XYZ file of C-alpha atoms in Angstrom:
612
model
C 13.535 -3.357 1.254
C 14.381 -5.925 -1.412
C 14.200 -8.255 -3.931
C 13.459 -11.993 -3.587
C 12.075 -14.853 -5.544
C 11.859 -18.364 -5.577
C 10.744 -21.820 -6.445
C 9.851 -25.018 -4.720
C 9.529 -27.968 -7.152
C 10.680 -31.011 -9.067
C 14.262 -31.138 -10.409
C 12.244 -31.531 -14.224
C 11.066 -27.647 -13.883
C 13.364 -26.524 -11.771
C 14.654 -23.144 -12.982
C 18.164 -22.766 -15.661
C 20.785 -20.528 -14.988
C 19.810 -18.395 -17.493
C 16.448 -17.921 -15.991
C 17.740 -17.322 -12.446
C 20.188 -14.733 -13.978
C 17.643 -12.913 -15.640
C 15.015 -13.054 -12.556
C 18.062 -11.601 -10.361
C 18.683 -8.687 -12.505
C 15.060 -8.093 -13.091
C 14.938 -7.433 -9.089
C 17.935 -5.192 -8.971
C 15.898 -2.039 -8.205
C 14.644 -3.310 -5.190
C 17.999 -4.274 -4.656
C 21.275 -2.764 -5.485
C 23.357 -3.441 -2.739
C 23.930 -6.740 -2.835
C 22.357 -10.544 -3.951
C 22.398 -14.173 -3.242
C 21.102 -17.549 -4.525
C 20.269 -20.472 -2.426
C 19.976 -24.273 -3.872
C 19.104 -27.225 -2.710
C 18.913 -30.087 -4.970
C 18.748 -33.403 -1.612
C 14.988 -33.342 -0.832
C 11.950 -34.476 -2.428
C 11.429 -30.865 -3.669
C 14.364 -29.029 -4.767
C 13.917 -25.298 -3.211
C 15.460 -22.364 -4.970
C 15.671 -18.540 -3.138
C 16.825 -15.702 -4.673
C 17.546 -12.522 -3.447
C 18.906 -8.498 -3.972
C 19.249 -6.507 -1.400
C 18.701 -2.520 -0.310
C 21.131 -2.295 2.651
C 19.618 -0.091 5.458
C 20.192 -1.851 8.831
C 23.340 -2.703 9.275
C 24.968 -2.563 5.932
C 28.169 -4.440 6.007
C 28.212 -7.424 3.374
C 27.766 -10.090 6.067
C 24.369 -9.169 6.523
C 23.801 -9.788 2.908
C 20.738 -12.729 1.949
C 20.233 -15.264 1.594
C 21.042 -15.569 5.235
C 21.713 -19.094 6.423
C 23.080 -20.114 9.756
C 23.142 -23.944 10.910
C 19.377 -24.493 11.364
C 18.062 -22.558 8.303
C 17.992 -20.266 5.684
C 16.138 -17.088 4.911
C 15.072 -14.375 1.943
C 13.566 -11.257 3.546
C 12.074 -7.985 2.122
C 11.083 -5.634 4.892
C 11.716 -4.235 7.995
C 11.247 -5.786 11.872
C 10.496 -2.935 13.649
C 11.068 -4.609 17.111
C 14.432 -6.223 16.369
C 16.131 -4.810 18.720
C 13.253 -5.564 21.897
C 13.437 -8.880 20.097
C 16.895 -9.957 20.332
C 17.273 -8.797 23.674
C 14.831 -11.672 24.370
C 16.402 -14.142 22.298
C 20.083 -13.190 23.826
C 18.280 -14.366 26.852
C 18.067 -17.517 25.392
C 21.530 -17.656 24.604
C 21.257 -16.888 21.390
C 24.396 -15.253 19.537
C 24.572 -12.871 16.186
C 26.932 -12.125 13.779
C 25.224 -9.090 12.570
C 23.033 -6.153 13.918
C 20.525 -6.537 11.160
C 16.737 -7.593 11.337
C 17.106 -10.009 9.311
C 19.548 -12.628 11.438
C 16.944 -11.637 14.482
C 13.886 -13.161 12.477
C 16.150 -16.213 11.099
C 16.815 -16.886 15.228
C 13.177 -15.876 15.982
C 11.975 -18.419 13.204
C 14.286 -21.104 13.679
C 12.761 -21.561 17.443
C 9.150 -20.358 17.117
C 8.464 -21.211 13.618
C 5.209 -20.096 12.349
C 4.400 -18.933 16.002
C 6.871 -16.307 15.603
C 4.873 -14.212 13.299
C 2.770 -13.321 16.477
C 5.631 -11.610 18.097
C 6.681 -9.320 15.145
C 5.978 -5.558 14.911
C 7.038 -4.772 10.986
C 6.123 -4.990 7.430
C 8.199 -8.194 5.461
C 7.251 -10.880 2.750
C 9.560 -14.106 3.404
C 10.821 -17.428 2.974
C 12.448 -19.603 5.360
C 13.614 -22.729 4.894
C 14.401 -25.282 7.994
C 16.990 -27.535 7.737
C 15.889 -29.702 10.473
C 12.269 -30.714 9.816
C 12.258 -30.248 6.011
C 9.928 -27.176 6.322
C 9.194 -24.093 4.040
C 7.479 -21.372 5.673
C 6.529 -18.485 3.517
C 4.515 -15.111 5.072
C 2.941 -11.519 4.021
C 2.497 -9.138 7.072
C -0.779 -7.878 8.371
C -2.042 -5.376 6.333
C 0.049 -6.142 2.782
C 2.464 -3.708 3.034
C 5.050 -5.779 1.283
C 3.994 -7.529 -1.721
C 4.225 -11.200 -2.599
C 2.999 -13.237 -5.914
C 2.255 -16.768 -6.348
C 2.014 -18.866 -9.512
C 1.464 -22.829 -9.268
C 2.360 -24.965 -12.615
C 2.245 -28.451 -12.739
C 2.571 -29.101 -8.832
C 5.798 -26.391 -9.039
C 5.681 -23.537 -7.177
C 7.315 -20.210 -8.171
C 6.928 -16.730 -6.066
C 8.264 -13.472 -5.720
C 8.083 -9.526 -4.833
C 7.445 -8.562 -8.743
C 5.593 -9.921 -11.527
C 8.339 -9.850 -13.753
C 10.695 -11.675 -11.859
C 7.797 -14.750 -11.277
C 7.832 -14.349 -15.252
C 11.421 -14.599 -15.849
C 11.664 -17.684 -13.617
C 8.762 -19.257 -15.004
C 8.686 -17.888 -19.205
C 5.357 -18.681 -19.298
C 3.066 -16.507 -21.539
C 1.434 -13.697 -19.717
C -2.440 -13.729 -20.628
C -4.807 -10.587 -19.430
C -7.209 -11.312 -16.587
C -10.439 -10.183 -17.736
C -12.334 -9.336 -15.178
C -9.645 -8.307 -12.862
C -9.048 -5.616 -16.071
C -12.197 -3.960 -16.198
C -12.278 -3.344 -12.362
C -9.577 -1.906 -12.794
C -10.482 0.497 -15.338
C -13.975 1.017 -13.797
C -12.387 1.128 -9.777
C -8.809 1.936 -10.748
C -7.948 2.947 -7.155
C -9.948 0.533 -5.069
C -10.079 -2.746 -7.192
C -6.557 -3.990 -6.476
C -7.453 -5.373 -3.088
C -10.598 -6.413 -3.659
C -9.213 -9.891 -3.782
C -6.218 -11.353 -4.482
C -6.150 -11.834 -8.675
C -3.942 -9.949 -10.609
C -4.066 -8.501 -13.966
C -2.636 -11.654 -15.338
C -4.363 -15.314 -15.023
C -2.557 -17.637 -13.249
C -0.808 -15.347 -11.022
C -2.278 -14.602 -7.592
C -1.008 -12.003 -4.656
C -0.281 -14.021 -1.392
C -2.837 -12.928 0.618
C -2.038 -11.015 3.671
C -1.920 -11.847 7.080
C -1.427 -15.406 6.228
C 1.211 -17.967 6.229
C 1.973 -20.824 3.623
C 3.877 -24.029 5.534
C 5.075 -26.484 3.520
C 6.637 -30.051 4.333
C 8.974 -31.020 1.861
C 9.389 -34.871 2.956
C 5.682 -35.572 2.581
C 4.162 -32.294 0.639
C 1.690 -31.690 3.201
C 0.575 -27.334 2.971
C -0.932 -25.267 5.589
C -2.311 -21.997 4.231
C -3.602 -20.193 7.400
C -4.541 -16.602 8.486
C -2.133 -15.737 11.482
C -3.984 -11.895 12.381
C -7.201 -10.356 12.252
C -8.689 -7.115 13.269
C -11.393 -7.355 15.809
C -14.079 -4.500 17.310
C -14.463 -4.725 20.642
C -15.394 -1.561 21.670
C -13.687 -1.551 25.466
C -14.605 0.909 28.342
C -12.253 3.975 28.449
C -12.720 7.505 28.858
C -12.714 9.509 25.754
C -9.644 11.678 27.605
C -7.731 8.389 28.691
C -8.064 7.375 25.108
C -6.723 10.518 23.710
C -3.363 10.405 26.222
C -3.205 6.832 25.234
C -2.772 7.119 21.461
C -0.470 9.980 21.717
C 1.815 7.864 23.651
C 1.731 4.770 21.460
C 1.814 6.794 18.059
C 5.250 8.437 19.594
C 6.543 4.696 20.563
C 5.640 3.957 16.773
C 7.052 6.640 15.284
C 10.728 6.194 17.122
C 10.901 2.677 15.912
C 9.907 3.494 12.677
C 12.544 6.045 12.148
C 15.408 3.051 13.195
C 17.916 3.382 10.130
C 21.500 3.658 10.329
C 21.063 6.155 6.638
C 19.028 9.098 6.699
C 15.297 9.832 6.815
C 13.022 11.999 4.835
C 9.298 11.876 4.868
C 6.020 13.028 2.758
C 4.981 16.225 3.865
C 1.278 17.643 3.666
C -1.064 20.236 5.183
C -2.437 17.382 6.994
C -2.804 16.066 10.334
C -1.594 12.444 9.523
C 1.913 13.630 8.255
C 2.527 16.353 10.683
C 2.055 14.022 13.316
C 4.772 11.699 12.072
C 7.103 14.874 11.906
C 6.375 15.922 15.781
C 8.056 12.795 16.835
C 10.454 11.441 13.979
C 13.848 11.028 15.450
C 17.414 12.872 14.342
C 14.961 15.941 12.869
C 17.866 17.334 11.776
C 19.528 14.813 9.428
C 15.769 14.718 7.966
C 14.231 16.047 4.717
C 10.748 17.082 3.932
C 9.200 16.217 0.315
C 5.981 17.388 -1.338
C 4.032 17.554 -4.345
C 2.955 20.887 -5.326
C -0.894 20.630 -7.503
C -1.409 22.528 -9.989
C -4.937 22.602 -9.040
C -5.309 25.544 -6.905
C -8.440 23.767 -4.282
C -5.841 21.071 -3.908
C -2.559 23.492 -3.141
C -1.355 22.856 0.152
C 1.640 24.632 -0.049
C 0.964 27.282 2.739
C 0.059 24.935 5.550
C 3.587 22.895 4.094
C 5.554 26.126 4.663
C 4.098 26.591 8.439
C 4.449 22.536 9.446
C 8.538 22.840 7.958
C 9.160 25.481 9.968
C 7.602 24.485 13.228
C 9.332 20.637 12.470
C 12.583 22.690 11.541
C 13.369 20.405 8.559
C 13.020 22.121 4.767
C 10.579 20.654 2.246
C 11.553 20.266 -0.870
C 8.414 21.133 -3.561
C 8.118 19.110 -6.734
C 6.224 20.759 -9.697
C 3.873 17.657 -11.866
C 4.440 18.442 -14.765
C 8.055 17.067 -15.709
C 9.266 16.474 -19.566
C 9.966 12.640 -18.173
C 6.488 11.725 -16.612
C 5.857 9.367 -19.911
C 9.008 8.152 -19.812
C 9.212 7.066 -15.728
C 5.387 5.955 -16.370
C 7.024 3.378 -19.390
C 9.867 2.587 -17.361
C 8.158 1.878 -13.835
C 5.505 -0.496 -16.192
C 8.397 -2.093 -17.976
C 10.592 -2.840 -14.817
C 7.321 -4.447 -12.706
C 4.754 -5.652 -15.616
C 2.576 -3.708 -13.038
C -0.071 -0.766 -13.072
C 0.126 2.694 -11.771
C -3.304 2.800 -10.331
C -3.866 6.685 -9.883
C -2.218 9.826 -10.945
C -0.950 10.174 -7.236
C 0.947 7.578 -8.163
C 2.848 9.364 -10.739
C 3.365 12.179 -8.316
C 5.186 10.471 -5.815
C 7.269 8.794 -8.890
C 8.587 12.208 -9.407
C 8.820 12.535 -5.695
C 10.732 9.421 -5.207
C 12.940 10.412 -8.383
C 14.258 13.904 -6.386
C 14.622 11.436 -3.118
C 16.877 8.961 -4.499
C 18.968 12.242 -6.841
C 19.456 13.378 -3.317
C 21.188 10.156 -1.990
C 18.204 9.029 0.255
C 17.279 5.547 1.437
C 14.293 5.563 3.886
C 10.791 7.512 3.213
C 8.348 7.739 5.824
C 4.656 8.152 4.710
C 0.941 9.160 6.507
C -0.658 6.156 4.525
C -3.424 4.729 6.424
C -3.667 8.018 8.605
C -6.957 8.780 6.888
C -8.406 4.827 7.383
C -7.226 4.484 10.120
C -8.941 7.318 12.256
C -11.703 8.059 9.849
C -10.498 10.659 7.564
C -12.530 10.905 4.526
C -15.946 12.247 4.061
C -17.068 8.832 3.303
C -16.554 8.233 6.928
C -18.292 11.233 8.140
C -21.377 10.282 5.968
C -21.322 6.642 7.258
C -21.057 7.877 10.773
C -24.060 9.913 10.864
C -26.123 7.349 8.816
C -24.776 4.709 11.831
C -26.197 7.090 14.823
C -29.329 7.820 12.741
C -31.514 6.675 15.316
C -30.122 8.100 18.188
C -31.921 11.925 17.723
C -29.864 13.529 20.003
C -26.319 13.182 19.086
C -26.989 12.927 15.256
C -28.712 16.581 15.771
C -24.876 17.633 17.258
C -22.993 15.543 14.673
C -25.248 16.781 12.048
C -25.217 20.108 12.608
C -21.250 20.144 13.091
C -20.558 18.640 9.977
C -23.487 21.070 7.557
C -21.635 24.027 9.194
C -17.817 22.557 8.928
C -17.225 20.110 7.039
C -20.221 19.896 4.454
C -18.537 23.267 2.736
C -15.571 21.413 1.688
C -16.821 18.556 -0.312
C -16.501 18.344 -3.987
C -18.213 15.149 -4.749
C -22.108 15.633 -5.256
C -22.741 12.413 -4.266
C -21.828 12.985 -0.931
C -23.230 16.346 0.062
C -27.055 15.695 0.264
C -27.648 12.946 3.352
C -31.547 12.306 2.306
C -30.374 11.296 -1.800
C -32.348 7.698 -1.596
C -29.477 6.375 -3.856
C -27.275 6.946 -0.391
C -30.150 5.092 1.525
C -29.919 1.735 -1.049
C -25.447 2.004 -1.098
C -25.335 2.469 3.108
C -23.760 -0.673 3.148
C -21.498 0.001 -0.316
C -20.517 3.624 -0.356
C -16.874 3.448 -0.916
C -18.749 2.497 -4.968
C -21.830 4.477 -4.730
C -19.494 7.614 -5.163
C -17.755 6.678 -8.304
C -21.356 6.692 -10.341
C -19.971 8.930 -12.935
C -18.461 6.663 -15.054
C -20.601 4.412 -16.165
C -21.067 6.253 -19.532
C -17.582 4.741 -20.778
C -18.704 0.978 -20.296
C -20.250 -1.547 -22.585
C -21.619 -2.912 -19.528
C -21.851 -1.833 -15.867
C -20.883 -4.371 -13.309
C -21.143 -3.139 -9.914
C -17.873 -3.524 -7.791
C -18.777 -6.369 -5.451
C -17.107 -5.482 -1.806
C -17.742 -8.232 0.965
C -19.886 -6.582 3.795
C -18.023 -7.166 7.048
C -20.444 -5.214 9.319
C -23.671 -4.523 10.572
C -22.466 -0.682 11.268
C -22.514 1.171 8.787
C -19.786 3.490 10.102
C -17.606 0.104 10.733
C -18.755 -1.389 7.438
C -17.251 1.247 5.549
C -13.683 1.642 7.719
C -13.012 -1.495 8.016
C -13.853 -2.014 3.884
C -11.209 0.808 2.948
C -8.783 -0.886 5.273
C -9.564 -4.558 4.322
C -9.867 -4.304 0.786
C -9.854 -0.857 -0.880
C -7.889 2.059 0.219
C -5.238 0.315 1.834
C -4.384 -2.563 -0.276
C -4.215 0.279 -3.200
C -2.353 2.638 -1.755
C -0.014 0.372 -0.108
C 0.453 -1.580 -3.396
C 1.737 1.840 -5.422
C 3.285 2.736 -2.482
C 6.010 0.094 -2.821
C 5.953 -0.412 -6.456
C 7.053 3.578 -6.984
C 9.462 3.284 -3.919
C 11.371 0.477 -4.953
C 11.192 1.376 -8.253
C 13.630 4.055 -7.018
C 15.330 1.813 -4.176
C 13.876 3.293 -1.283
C 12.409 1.666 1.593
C 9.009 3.108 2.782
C 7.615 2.737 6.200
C 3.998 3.954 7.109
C 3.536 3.929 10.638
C -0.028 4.483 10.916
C -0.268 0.619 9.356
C 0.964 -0.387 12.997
C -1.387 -3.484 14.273
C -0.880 -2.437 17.598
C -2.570 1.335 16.233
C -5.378 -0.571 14.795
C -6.162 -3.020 17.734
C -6.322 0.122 19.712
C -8.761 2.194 17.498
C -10.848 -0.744 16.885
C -11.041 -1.192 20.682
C -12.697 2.106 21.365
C -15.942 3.541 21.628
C -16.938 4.471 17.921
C -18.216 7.999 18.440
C -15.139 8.523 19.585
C -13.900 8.938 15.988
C -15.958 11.728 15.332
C -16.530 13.039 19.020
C -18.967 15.800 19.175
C -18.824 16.002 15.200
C -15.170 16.857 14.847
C -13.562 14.759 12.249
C -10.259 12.586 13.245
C -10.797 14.100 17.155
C -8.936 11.564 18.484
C -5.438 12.219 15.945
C -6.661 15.848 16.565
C -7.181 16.385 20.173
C -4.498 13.763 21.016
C -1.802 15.661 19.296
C -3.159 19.580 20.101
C -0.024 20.826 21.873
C 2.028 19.768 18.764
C 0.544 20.858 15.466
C 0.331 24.158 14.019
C -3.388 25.560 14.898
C -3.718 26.196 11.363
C -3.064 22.386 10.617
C -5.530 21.498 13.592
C -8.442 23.409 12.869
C -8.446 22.834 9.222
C -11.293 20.753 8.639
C -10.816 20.281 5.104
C -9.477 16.944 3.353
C -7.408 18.455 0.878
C -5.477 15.772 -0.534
C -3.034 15.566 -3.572
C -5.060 15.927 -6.874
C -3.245 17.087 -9.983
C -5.192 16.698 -13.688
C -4.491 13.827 -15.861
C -3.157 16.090 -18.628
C -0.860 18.146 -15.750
C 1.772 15.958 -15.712
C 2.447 15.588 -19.103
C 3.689 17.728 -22.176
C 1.448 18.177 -25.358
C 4.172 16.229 -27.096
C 3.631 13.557 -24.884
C 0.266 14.204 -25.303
C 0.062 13.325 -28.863
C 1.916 9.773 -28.022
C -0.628 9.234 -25.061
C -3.739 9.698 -27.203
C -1.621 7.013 -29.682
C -1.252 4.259 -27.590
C -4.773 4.510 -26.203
C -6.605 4.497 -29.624
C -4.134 1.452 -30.706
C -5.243 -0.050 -27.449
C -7.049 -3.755 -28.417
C -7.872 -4.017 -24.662
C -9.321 -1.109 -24.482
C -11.322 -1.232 -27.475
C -12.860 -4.657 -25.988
C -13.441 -3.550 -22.774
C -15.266 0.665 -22.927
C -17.376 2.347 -25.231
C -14.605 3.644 -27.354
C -16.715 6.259 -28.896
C -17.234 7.888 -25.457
C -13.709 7.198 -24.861
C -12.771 9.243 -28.118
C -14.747 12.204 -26.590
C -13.325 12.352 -23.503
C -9.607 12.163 -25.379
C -10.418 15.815 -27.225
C -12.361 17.018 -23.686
C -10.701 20.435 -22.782
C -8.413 19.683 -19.377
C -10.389 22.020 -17.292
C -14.015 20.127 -17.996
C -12.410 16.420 -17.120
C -13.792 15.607 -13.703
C -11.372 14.300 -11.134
C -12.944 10.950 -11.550
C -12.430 10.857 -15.822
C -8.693 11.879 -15.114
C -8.055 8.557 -12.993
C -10.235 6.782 -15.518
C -8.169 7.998 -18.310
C -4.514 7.558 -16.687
C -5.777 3.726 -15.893
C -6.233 3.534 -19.883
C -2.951 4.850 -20.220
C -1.541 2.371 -17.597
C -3.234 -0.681 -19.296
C -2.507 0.433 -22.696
C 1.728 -0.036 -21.945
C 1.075 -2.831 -20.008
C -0.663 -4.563 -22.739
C 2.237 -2.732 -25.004
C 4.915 -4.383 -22.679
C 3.018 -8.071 -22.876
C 3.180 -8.164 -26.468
C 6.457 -6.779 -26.767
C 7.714 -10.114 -24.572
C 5.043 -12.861 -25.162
């Protein structure tokens, strides 16, 4: 993981010293082990990259970026999982390296294949390469977003980078709220960030993923084109064949995602998704185990924890919410970024990442996209049955499974009774439908608009939280927290090879027979806990707003929001007031995201003013 930034313009905007020196430090979280600038100042467009640097593979100094060899040069943040399967290919070619770093193997890769190359990479990485020979920029977000990258066009200039304050410090231009993109946030605060690519701030847009941005600097012809996209197909294989299959390819994953030459630790839960990664994570003994303990008892995991460290025979460290800094990291995570925290979850694995990098780690392994990607939530399990609706005979079995099993467990109202009409009219929007409750702190109610990408209902809905809600979200805190702290996080359930698969099979196969996640579950029977297997419950991490915080901090919180102009514009204050004085035990789990996203925005706006 690192830092980069850059601009591609005219000499009359290009970027002072001052500026670049500020934009460097501003990325030194992401990295502290090293930095580089590049200039060029003898084409039409003079092309600045700039870049820190987290050393994991291959840490000597002469793997250090920007990395530039005779053909051209290169700013990386991320990780090619297939570099080594990669430059054994290339050495074919008679290629020859300097280093044993990723990062020379996709300079090689790029310098020949160019934009084709991107097909041929296994990994998570914003770029920019510049070739030498034909004048070209090439700039690229992988698949699924896992690696952020922001664009801001002025005046035919182009400036980009990893963070929002280092596109600021290049650029100094004043940072002005984005509206709408504001009160989704505060009315969806953990599905609105990927609903397209805006940011909080006007002018400045994400790069969106899965594309590519080619640019010719001798004539200043673009390409902006999408390079990947997730297909159902919906193939012939047994449900058996399918099971054996997936266990194999999650273990291939998992192996190349533990590739580090520091040590591993991973996020540990009760869950399937996480235990899975710790059946096959590599060097089990030079890893460590990390959790969040709630202090919501329905949402304590911490006995199925205990059971999956000592079958995985690593320890788990357990961190308590409530910590006499949480303000203080919130400020100073907002501050370094001029970005959001978009749940409380987020906080958590601040404190999380905090003990990590106090213990000298570099590389965190996560279950994100375990849930999306084999159909994990009960907002699945409700789409699925309203998708086999009309076939009487296996919605009876499905049906009755999930009333006996799985029914017991859920909290939200909304999603307990399968005849509510209001679930008939949302079939097609329930990721939305289920977040009702908080209309009451709105002037006005705007429905979150999410593209419908299917005629299933069951795919509708999977392929919405991968697309543009769950995923983008928790992929989006999931690097702002870890960099924060100047780790580098891999997820390998956000392999492309994992989701061409499951989007290749038969689609009851994701709930076969009723059973949720039976193809995660069945495949990986012989190697999880039964306690972990049989648990049909989707506990997750929940922890109250006012948890984490101490009443003195308390007394500062309810400050800033009351002093809050945004806020004031945007929600029925009065209602807001209310909920402010609410006792802790009578806020709803959806009022304590609402009111850390009111937190979030009110330093953010704090921050703005402080530097426009």
């Amino acid at each position: 993981m690192c830092g980069l930034a850059g601009f591609i313009g005219s000499q009359k905007h290009f970027p002072t010293e001052k500026k670049i020196e500020n934009c460097k430090r501003s990325l030194f979280r992401r990295g502290p082990d090293g930095n580089g600038v590049y200039k060029n100042f003898d084409k039409n467009k003079k092309v600045l990259f700039i870049h820190t640097r987290l050393s994991v593979i291959d840490p000597r100094k002469n793997s250090n970026q920007p990395f530039s060899d005779d053909s051209g040069t290169l700013i990386f943040n991320g990780m090619i999982y297939n570099y080594l399967e990669l430059k054994k290919k290339l050495k074919k070619k008679g290629i020859r390296f300097k280093t044993n770093s990723d990062t020379e193997v996709l300079l090689k890769l790029l310098n020949i294949y160019k934009e084709r190359s991107l097909k041929y990479l296994d990994g998570m990485w914003s770029f920019a390469y510049y070739n030498f020979k034909d004048n070209n920029i090439i700039i690229s977000r992988d698949r699924l977003g896992e690696k952020p990258l922001f664009l801001k066009w002025n005046k035919s200039n182009l400036y980009f980078s990893n963070s929002i304050k280092a596109l600021y410090e290049l650029d100094k231009e004043k940072l002005i709220f984005n509206e709408k993109k504001v009160k989704e946030f505060l009315r969806y605060p953990d599905k609105s960030l990927g609903l397209d690519n805006s940011t909080l701030f006007k002018n400045i847009n994400e790069f969106k993923k899965a594309h590519y941005l080619k640019i010719n600097l001798s004539n200043n012809k673009f390409v902006y084109k999408k390079y990947w996209k997730l297909q159902v197909s919906q193939k012939k294989t047994s449900y058996n064949k399918a099971c054996i299959d997936l266990k194999k390819k999650i273990k291939k994953i998992v192996t190349t995602r533990s590739r580090s030459d520091v040590k591993n630790c991973m996020l540990i839960s009760g869950g399937l998704d996480s235990n899975t990664i710790a059946a096959f994570i590599t060097n089990k003994q030079k890893t460590l185990g990390y959790s969040l303990i709630s202090s919501s008892p329905e949402y304590d995991e911490k006995k199925l924890i205990q059971i999956s460290s000592k079958k995985n025979k690593f320890p788990t460290t357990f961190i308590k919410p409530r910590n006499k800094n949480s303000l203080k990291i919130l400020f100073s995570i907002i501050q370094n970024s001029y970005n959001i925290l978009p749940t409380t979850t987020s906080l958590g694995l601040a404190l999380i990442c905090n003990k990590i990098k106090k213990d000298k780690n570099k590389v965190l392994l996560t279950g994100i996209g375990g849930d999306e990607l084999f159909a994990g939530y009960y907002v699945n399990f409700l789409a699925h049955l309203l998708s086999i609706k009309k076939d009487k005979t296996k919605f009876k079995k499905n049906y009755s499974f999930w009333s006996k099993n799985v029914k017991i467990f859920i909290r939200n109202k909304f999603l307990k009774e399968l005849n509510n009409p209001l679930i008939k009219k949302y079939k097609y929007d329930l990721n939305s439908y289920i977040d009702l409750s908080l209309n009451k702190y709105f002037k006005k109610n705007k429905k979150m608009k999410i593209k419908k990408i299917s005629n299933d209902i069951f795919y509708n809905n999977m392929l919405q939280n991968i697309l543009y809600l769950s995923i983008p979200t928790q992929n989006y805190q999931n690097d702002l927290i870890s960099m924060h702290y100047s780790l580098e996080s891999r997820s390998p359930f956000l392999s492309h090879h994992l989701m061409d698969y499951m989007y290749s099979l038969n689609k009851d196969y994701f709930m076969y027979n009723g059973v949720p996640k039976s193809l995660l579950r069945y495949a990986m029977i012989k190697n999880l806990p039964k306690q972990i297997y049989n648990n049909f419950e989707k506990t997750g991490f929940y922890s109250p707003f006012a948890s984490f915080f101490s009443l003195k901090d308390m007394k500062k919180i309810k400050y800033y929001l009351l002093n809050s102009n945004i806020l004031k514009k945007t929600l029925n204050f009065k209602m807001l007031k209310k909920l402010m004085v609410k006792k802790t035990k009578k806020i709803s789990h959806q009022e304590s995201k609402f009111l850390f996203a009111c937190l979030n925005l009110a330093i953010v706006e704090k921050t703005v003013q402080n530097i426009n």
